[in-house]
XYZ file of C-alpha atoms in Angstrom:
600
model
C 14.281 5.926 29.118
C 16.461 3.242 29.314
C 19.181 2.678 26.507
C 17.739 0.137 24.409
C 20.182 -2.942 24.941
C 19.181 -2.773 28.790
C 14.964 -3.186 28.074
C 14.035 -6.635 29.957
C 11.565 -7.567 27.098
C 10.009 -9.877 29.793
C 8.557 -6.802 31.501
C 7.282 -5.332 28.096
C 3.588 -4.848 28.835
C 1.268 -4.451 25.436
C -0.156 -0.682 25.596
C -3.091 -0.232 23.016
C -2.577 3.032 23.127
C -6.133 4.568 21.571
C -6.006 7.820 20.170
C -7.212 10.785 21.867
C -9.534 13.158 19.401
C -13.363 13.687 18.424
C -15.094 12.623 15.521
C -16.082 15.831 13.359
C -17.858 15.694 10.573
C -20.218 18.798 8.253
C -20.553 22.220 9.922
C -18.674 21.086 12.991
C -15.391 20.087 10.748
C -15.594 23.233 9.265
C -15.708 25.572 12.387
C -12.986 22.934 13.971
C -10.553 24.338 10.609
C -10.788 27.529 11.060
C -10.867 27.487 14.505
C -7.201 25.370 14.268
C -6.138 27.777 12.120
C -6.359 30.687 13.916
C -2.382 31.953 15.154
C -3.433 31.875 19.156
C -6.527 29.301 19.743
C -5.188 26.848 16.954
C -2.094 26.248 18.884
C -3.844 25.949 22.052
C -6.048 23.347 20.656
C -3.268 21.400 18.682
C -1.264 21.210 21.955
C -4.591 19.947 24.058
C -4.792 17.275 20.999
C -0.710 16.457 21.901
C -1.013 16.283 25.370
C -3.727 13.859 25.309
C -1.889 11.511 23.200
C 1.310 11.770 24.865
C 3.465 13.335 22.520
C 5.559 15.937 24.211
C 6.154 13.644 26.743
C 7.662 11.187 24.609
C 9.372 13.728 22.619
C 10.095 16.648 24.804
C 10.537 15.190 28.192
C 12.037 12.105 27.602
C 15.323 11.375 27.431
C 16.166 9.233 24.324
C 20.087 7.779 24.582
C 19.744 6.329 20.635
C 21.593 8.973 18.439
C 19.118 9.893 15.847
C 18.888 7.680 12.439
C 17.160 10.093 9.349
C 16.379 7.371 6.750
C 16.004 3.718 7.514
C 19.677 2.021 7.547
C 19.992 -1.752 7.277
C 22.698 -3.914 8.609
C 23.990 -6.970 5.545
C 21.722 -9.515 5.618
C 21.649 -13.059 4.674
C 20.808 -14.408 1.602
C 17.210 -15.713 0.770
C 16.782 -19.310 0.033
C 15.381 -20.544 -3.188
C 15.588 -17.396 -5.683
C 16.160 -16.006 -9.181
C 18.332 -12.898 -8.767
C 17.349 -10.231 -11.329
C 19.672 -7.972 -12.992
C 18.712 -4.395 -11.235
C 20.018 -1.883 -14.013
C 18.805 -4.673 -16.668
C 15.486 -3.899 -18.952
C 12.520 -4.010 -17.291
C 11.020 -6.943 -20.026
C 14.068 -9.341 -19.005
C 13.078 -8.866 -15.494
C 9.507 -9.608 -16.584
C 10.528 -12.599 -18.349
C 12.589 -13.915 -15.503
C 9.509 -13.094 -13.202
C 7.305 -15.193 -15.392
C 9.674 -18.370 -15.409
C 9.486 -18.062 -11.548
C 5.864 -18.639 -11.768
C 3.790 -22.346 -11.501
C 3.149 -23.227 -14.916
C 0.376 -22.341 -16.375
C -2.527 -24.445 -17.550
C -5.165 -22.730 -19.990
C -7.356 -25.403 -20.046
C -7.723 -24.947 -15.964
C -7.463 -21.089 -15.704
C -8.784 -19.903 -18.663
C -12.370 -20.303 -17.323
C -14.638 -17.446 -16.683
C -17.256 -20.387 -15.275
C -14.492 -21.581 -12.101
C -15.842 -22.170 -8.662
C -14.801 -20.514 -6.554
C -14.598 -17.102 -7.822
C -11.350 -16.096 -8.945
C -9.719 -12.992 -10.871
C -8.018 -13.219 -14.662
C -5.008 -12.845 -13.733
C -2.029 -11.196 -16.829
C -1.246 -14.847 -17.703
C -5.158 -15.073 -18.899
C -4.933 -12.257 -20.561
C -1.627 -13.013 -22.240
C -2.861 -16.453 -23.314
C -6.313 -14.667 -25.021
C -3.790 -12.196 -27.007
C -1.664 -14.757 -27.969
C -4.285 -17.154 -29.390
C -5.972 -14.353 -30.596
C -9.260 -14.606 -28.547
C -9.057 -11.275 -28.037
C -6.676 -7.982 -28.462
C -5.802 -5.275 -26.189
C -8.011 -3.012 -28.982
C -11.517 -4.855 -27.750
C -10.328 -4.966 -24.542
C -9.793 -1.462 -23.972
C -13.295 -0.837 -25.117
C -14.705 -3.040 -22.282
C -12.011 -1.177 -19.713
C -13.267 2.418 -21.140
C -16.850 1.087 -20.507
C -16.704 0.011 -17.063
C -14.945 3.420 -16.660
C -16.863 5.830 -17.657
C -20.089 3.945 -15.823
C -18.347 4.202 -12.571
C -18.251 7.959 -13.349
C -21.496 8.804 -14.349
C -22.907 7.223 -10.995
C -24.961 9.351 -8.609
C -23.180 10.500 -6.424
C -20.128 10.437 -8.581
C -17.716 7.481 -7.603
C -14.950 7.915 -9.639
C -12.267 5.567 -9.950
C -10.223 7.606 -11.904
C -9.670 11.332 -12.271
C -7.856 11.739 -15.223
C -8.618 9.913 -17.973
C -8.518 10.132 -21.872
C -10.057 7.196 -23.425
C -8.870 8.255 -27.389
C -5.155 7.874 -24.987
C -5.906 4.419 -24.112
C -7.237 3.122 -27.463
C -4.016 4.560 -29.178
C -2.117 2.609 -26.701
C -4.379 -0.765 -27.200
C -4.124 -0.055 -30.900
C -0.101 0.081 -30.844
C -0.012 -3.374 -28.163
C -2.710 -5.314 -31.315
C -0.673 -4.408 -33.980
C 2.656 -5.801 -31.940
C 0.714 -8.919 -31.057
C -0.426 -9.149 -34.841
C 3.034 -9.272 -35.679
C 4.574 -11.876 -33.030
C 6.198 -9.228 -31.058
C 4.988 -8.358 -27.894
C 7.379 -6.424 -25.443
C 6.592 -8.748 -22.616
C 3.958 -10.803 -20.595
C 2.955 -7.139 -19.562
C 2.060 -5.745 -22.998
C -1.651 -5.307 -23.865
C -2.407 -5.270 -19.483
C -4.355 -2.511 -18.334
C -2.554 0.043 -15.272
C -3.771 2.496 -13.310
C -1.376 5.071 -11.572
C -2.231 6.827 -8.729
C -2.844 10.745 -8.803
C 0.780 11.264 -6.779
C 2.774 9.413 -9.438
C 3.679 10.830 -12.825
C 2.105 9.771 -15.773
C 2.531 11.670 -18.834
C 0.458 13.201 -20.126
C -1.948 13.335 -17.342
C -1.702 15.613 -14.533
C -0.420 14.578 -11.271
C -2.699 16.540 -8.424
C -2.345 14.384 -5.581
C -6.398 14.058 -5.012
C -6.105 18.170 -5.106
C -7.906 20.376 -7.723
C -4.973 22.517 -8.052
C -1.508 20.813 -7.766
C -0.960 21.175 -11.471
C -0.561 24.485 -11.217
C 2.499 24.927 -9.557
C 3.912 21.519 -10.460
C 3.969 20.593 -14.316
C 4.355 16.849 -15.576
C 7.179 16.709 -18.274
C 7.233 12.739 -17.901
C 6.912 9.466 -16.720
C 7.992 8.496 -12.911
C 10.729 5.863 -13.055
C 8.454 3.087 -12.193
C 6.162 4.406 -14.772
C 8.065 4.474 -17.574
C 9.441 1.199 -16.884
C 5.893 -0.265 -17.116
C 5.200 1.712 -20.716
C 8.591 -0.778 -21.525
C 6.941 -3.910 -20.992
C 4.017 -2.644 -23.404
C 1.102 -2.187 -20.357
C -1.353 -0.268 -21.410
C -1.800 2.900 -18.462
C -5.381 4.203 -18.070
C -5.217 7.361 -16.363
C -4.400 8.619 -12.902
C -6.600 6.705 -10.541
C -8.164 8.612 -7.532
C -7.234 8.877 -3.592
C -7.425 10.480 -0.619
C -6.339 14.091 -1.003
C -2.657 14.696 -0.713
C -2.189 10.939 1.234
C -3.328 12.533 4.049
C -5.983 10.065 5.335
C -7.027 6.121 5.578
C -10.294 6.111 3.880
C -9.873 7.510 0.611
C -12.584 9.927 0.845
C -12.040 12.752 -1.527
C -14.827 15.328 -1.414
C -12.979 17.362 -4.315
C -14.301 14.588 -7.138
C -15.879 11.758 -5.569
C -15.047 9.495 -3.500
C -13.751 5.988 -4.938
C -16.795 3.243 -3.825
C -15.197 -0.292 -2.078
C -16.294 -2.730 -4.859
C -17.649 -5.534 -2.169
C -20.029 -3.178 -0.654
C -20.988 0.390 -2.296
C -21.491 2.054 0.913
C -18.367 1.062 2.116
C -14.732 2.805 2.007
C -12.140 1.195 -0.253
C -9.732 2.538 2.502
C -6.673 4.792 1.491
C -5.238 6.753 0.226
C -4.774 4.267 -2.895
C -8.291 4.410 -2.879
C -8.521 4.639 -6.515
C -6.387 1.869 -7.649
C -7.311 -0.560 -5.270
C -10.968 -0.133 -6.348
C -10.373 -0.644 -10.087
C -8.216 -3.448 -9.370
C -11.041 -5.093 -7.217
C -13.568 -4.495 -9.569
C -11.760 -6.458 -12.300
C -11.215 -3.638 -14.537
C -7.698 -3.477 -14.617
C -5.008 -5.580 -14.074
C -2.769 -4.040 -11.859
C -2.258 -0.298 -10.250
C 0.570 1.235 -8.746
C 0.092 3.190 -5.529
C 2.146 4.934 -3.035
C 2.984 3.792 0.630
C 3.827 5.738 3.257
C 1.315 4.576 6.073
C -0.069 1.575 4.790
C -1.832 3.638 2.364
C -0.970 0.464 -0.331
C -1.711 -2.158 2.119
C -4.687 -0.838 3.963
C -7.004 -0.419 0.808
C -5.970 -3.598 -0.815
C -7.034 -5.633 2.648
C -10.418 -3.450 2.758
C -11.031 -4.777 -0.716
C -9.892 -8.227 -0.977
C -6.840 -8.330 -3.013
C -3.035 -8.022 -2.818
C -0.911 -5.030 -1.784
C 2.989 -5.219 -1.839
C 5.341 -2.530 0.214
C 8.582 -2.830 -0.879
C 11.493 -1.974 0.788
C 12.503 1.587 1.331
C 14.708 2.053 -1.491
C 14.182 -1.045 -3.728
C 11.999 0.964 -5.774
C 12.760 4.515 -7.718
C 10.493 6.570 -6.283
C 11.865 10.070 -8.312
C 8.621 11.083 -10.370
C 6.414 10.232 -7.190
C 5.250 13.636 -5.066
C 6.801 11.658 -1.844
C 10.355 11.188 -3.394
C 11.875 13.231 -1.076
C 10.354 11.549 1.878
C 11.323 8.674 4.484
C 8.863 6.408 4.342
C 7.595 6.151 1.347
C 7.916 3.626 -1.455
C 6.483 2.998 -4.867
C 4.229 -0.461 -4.927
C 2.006 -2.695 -6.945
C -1.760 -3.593 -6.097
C -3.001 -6.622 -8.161
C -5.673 -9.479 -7.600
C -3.065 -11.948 -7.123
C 0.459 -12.831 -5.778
C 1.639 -13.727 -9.379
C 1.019 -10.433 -10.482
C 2.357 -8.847 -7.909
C 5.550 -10.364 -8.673
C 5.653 -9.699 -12.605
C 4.342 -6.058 -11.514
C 7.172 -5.974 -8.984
C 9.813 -7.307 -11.447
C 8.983 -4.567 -14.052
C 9.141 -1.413 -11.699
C 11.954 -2.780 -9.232
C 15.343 -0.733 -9.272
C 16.926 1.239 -6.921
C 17.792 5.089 -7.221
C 21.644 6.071 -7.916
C 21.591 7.824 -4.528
C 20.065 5.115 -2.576
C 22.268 2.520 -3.786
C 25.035 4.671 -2.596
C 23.627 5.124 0.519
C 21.147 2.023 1.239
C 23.666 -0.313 -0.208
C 20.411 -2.718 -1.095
C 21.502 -6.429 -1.821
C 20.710 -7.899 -5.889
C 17.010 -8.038 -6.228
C 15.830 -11.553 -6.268
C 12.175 -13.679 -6.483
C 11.256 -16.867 -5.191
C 11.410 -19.724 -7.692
C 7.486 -20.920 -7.033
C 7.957 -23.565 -9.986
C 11.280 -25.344 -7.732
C 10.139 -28.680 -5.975
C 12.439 -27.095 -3.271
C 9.290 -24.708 -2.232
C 7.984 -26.498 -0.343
C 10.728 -27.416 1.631
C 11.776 -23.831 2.083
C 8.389 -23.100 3.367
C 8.609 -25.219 5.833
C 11.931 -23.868 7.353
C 10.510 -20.541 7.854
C 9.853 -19.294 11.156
C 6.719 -16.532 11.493
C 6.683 -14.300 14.358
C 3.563 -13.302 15.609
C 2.549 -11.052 18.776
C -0.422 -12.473 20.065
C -1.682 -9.493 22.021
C -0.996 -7.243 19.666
C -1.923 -9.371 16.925
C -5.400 -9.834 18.968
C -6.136 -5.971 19.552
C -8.869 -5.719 16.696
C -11.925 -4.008 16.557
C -14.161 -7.000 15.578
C -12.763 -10.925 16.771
C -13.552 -12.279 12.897
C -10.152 -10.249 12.077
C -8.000 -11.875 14.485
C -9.810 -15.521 14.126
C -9.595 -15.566 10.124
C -6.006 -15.053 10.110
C -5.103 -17.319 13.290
C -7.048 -19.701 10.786
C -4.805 -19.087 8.175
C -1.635 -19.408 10.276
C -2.830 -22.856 11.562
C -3.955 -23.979 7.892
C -0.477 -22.683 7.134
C 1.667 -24.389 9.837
C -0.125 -27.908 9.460
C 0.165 -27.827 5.700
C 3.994 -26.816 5.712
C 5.197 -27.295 8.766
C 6.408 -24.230 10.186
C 6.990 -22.738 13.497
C 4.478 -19.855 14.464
C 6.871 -18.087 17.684
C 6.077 -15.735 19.697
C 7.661 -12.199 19.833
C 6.972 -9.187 21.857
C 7.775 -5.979 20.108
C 7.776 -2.828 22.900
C 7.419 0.828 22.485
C 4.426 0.398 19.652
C 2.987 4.167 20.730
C 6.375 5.506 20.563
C 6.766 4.270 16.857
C 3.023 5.343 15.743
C 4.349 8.910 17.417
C 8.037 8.874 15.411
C 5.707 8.106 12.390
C 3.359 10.599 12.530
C 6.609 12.991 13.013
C 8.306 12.072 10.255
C 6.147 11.821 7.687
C 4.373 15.298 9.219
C 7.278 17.054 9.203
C 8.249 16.039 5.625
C 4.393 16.453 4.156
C 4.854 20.137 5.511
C 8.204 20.754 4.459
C 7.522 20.007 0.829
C 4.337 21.751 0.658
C 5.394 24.758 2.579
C 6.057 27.004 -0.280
C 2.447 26.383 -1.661
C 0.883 26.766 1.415
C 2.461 29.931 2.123
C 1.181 31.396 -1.364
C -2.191 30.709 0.100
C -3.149 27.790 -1.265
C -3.876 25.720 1.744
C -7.249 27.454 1.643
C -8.092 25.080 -1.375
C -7.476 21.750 0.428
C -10.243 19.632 1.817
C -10.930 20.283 5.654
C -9.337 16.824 6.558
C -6.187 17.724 4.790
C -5.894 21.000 6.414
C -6.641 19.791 10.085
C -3.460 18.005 9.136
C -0.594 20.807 8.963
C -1.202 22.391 11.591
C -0.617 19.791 13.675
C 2.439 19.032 11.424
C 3.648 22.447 11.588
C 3.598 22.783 15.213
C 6.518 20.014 14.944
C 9.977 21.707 15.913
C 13.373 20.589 14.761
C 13.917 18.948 18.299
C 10.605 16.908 17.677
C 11.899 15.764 14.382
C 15.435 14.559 15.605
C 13.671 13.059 18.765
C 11.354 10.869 16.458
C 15.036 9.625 14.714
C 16.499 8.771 18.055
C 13.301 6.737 18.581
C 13.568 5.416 14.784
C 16.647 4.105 15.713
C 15.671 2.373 19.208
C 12.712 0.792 17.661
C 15.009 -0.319 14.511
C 17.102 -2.172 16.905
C 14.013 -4.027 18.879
C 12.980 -4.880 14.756
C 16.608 -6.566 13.908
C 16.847 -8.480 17.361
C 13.706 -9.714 16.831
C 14.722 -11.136 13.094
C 17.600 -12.854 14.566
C 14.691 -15.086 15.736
C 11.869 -15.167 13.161
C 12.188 -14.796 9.460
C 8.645 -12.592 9.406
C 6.579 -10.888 11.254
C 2.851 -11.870 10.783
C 0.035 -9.361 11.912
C -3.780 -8.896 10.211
C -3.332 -5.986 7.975
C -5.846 -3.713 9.528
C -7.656 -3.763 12.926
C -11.192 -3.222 11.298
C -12.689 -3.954 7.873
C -14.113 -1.926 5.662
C -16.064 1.219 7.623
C -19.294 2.713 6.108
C -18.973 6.113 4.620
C -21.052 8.621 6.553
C -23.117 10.870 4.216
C -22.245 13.862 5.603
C -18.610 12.695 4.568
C -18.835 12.924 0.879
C -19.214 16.828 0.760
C -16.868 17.695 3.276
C -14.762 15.078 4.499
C -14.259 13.983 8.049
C -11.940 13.882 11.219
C -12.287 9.977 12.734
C -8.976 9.284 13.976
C -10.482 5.946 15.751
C -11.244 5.171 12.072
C -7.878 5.672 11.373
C -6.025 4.080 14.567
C -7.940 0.786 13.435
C -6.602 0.752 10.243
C -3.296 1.467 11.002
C -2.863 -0.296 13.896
C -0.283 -2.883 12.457
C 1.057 -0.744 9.620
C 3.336 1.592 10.365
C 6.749 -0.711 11.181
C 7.214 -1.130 7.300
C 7.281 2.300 6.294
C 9.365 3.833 9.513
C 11.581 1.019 9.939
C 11.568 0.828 5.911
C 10.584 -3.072 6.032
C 9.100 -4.962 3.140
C 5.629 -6.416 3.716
C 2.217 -7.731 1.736
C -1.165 -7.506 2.439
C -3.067 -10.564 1.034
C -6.663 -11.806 1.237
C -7.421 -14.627 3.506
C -11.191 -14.509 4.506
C -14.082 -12.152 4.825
C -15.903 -11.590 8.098
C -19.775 -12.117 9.298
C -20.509 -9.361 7.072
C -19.328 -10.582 3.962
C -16.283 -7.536 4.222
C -12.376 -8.878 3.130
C -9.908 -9.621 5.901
C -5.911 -9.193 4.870
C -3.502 -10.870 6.667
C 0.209 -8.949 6.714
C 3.315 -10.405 6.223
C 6.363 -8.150 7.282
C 10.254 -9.324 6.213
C 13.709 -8.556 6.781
C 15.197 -5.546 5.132
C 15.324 -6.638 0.747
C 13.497 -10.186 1.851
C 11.161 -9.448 -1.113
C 11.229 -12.662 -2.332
C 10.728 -14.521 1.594
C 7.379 -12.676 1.783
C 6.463 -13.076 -1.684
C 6.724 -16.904 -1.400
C 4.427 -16.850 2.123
C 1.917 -14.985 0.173
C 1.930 -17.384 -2.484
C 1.495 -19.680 -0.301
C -1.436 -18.461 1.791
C -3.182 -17.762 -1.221
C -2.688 -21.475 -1.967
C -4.461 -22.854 1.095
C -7.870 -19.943 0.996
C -11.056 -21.591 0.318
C -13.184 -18.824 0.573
C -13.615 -16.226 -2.378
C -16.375 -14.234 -3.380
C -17.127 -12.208 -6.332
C -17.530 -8.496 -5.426
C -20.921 -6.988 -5.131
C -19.263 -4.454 -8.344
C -17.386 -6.409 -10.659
C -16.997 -6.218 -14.089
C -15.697 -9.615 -15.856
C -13.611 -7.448 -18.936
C -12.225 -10.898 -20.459
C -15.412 -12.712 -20.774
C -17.044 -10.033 -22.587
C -14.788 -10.317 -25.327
């Protein structure tokens, strides 16, 4: 292997790279498990599985020149154009505020309107403007919320959104947000707006199993996660711990252990994962906002399947201590809401980086674009958006790749912009440091729980998993650095040109879930090579980037389009997604929605 500043990126030929393993699914999943987990034949198998896909040749006999790099590091970067810097170790409800005077202004008379055409979500503004004319409080709300809950439960089969969940907890929390708004003091745009936290994040008093049916016994929950508790500041109201693939462990968000979350636009669909669970409510309009975790797209992938927005953060930007990945690589903390606006008042509240990490990440002052500046516009236009056509092309159905070259040509005739092309190399050597990485670090923190024999207890997906992660030696680990590194460099070369990267979010929408799926999971990794296909840069590399809605294809499904930035360019992709929501035409009510606002 060549060291990296001596690639001729005019030789670079796109690789799709497929996958190499069988769909199992039922009785043959479950003799696959135990066969992998046998001491002799699992190893044999697992190293079949490697060999096909190339992996100890990239990371055994290759030759790598890059010195390893363990965490994402980012060189200074210029500052953004156009923004409101926020004060970082500042109360969440100032950032809020500041958030909301970056926003449009709002017009009642045109958004609050449950009869619009096209369809379109409340978004917290609506909800904000009902509480404080008193249409409505957060107490009759939260009895329309606990509703559309518990009916999503009591489905056959069960499709629960969330799996923990005290409703006498929420009402006690809608009850204190009325009696603030009753007497003219609100914490912030936030209070009185409905959250649901993923099942790997800390919510206290709930439980945090990670999708399993027995995390909480070796790990108790004494209190909020940081991002957490900074949303209970701005008075949002938290609904429980929503559900998701078990563990993070897979792209669909099935969860045979209680139900698998249903995609609202089609009930026989996956919402995609592992934020299955709070992209779903989200989607179906009962709350306002969910946090989720992201460590392989698993924010951005279900939010695209569904039809709304998904934000990745930069590695570090947000706390992730309280989180069962905070002592991973790739992971981050992020919002999924309906629109960009949220997204950014979401994003304002739970923003702030770790004591470490600003030690170590040195991340620049946390700053949003100013969407109400007539300068907008203008800054728009100056941007430059990278895009790979052949990459950007390699989807599993054409509607993908059409709606969002649509989008970039509505985008670039509209604003002006330059649409450049790029050519990014080695994409199968990053999808292999990936898998590394976050395998390696999955196992390592679960190690002491699977050794007391409780890996027995996992779903069969989740346990096909570590033992490919555990056959992962220290020399594949550092090898996956060196090529963390050497892909990091192609990244920052490639920003010296562009100011984003532009890709669809996902190379297939929404799959149907087999039935033989719900009871006992599944093993599609073609499934899963789809989805990811265009994810995994931002959580190796540590790169911000947003998955929002920009068409549906022939079958009615939601299309994403991604937007990936520079290292703590927050507030550059933040602005493009405000903008591409701007210019879509096309919206459609899902085929589950529940319209809480109207009802009251």
């Amino acid at each position: 292997m060549l060291p990296v500043t001596e690639v001729d990126l005019t030789t670079v030929k796109y690789d799709p790279g497929e996958i190499e393993a069988p769909y199992i699914s039922g009785f043959w999943l479950k003799l696959f498990v135990k066969l992998v987990e046998m001491p002799l034949l699992g190893s044999l198998i697992i190293d079949q599985l490697k060999k096909q896909n190339k992996m100890n040749e990239m990371l055994r006999e290759t030759v790598i020149p890059e010195p390893p790099m363990f965490r994402p590091e980012f060189p200074p970067q210029e500052p953004e154009p156009g923004v409101v810097f926020l004060k970082e170790d500042g109360k969440s409800e100032d950032r809020v505020d500041s958030a909301t005077r970056c926003l449009p202004q709002y017009d009642p008379y045109s958004n609050h309107s449950s009869d619009s055409s096209p369809f379109r979500y409340w978004k917290i503004r609506d909800y904000a403007y009902s509480y404080r004319q008193r249409l409505t409080t957060p107490s009759s709300v939260a009895e329309h919320v606990i509703s559309a809950i518990e009916e999503f439960s009591h489905k056959k089969p069960p499709t629960p959104l969330l799996i923990s969940f005290d409703p006498e907890d929420v009402r006690k929390q809608a009850a204190a947000s009325t009696r603030r708004f009753e007497e003219g003091k609100p914490l912030s745009i936030l209070d009185g707006i409905f959250v649901a936290i993923k099942d790997d994040i800390d919510c206290y008093p709930h439980p945090s199993n990670g999708g399993t049916t027995w995390l909480h016994e070796v790990r108790n929950v004494k209190e909020d996660a940081v991002s957490v508790s900074r949303l209970r500041s701005c008075g949002a109201i938290l609904v429980g711990k929503a559900n998701m693939h078990e563990l993070g462990m897979g792209t669909t968000g099935v969860n045979p252990n209680y139900g698998t979350a249903r995609n609202p636009h089609d009930l026989e669909r996956y919402t995609g994962g592992s934020s299955s669970g709070p992209a779903a409510i989200v989607a179906s309009g009962i709350c306002s906002a969910a946090l989720g975790t992201d460590g392989g797209g698993s924010v951005r992938i279900p939010s695209s399947l569904c039809g709304i927005v998904g934000l990745k953060t930069t590695y570090g930007r947000t706390d992730i201590r309280g989180s069962l990945c905070d002592g991973g690589t790739v992971e981050i903390v992020g919002p999924i809401t309906s629109s960009v606006e949220d997204i950014i008042l979401v994003y304002a509240a739970i923003l702030g980086s770790s004591p470490s990490d600003k030690i170590s990440l040195h991340p620049s002052v946390p700053c949003l674009p100013d969407l109400s500046s007539h300068e907008n516009s203008s800054i728009l236009g100056s941007l430059r958006l990278g895009k790979y056509t052949e990459w950007f092309n390699d989807v599993f159905s054409p509607d993908i790749s059409n709606k969002c070259e649509d989008a970039l040509n509505m985008f670039s005739e509209t604003h002006g912009c330059k649409i450049l092309e790029i050519v990014i190399p080695e994409l199968n050597e990053m999808r292999t440091a990936h898998v590394v990485s976050i395998g390696s670090e999955a196992a390592t923190s679960m190690s002491p729980d699977l050794q007391d024999g409780k890996g027995g207890r996992l779903t069969l997906d989740s346990r096909i998993n570590f033992p490919l992660f555990n056959s992962f030696s220290a020399s594949d680990y550092v090898a996956a650095q060196r090529l963390r590194r050497r892909i990091m460099y192609y990244h920052m070369e490639i920003f010296k040109n562009v100011d984003v990267i532009v890709t669809p979010t996902t190379g297939m929408t929404a799959p149907v879930i087999p039935k033989g799926a719900l009871k006992y999971g599944e093993s599609d990794m073609k499934v899963t090579g789809n989805l990811m296909r265009f994810i995994i840069a931002a959580n190796l590399l540590g790169f911000p980037a947003i998955s929002v809605p920009v068409g549906y294809d022939k079958q009615g499904l939601p299309i994403g389009l991604q937007i990936i930035g520079r290292p703590w360019a927050e507030a550059t992709i933040l602005r493009l997604a405000a903008a591409f929501e701007g210019l879509r035409v096309e919206t459609k009510q899902p085929a589950s929605y529940f319209d809480i606002l109207k009802r009251n």
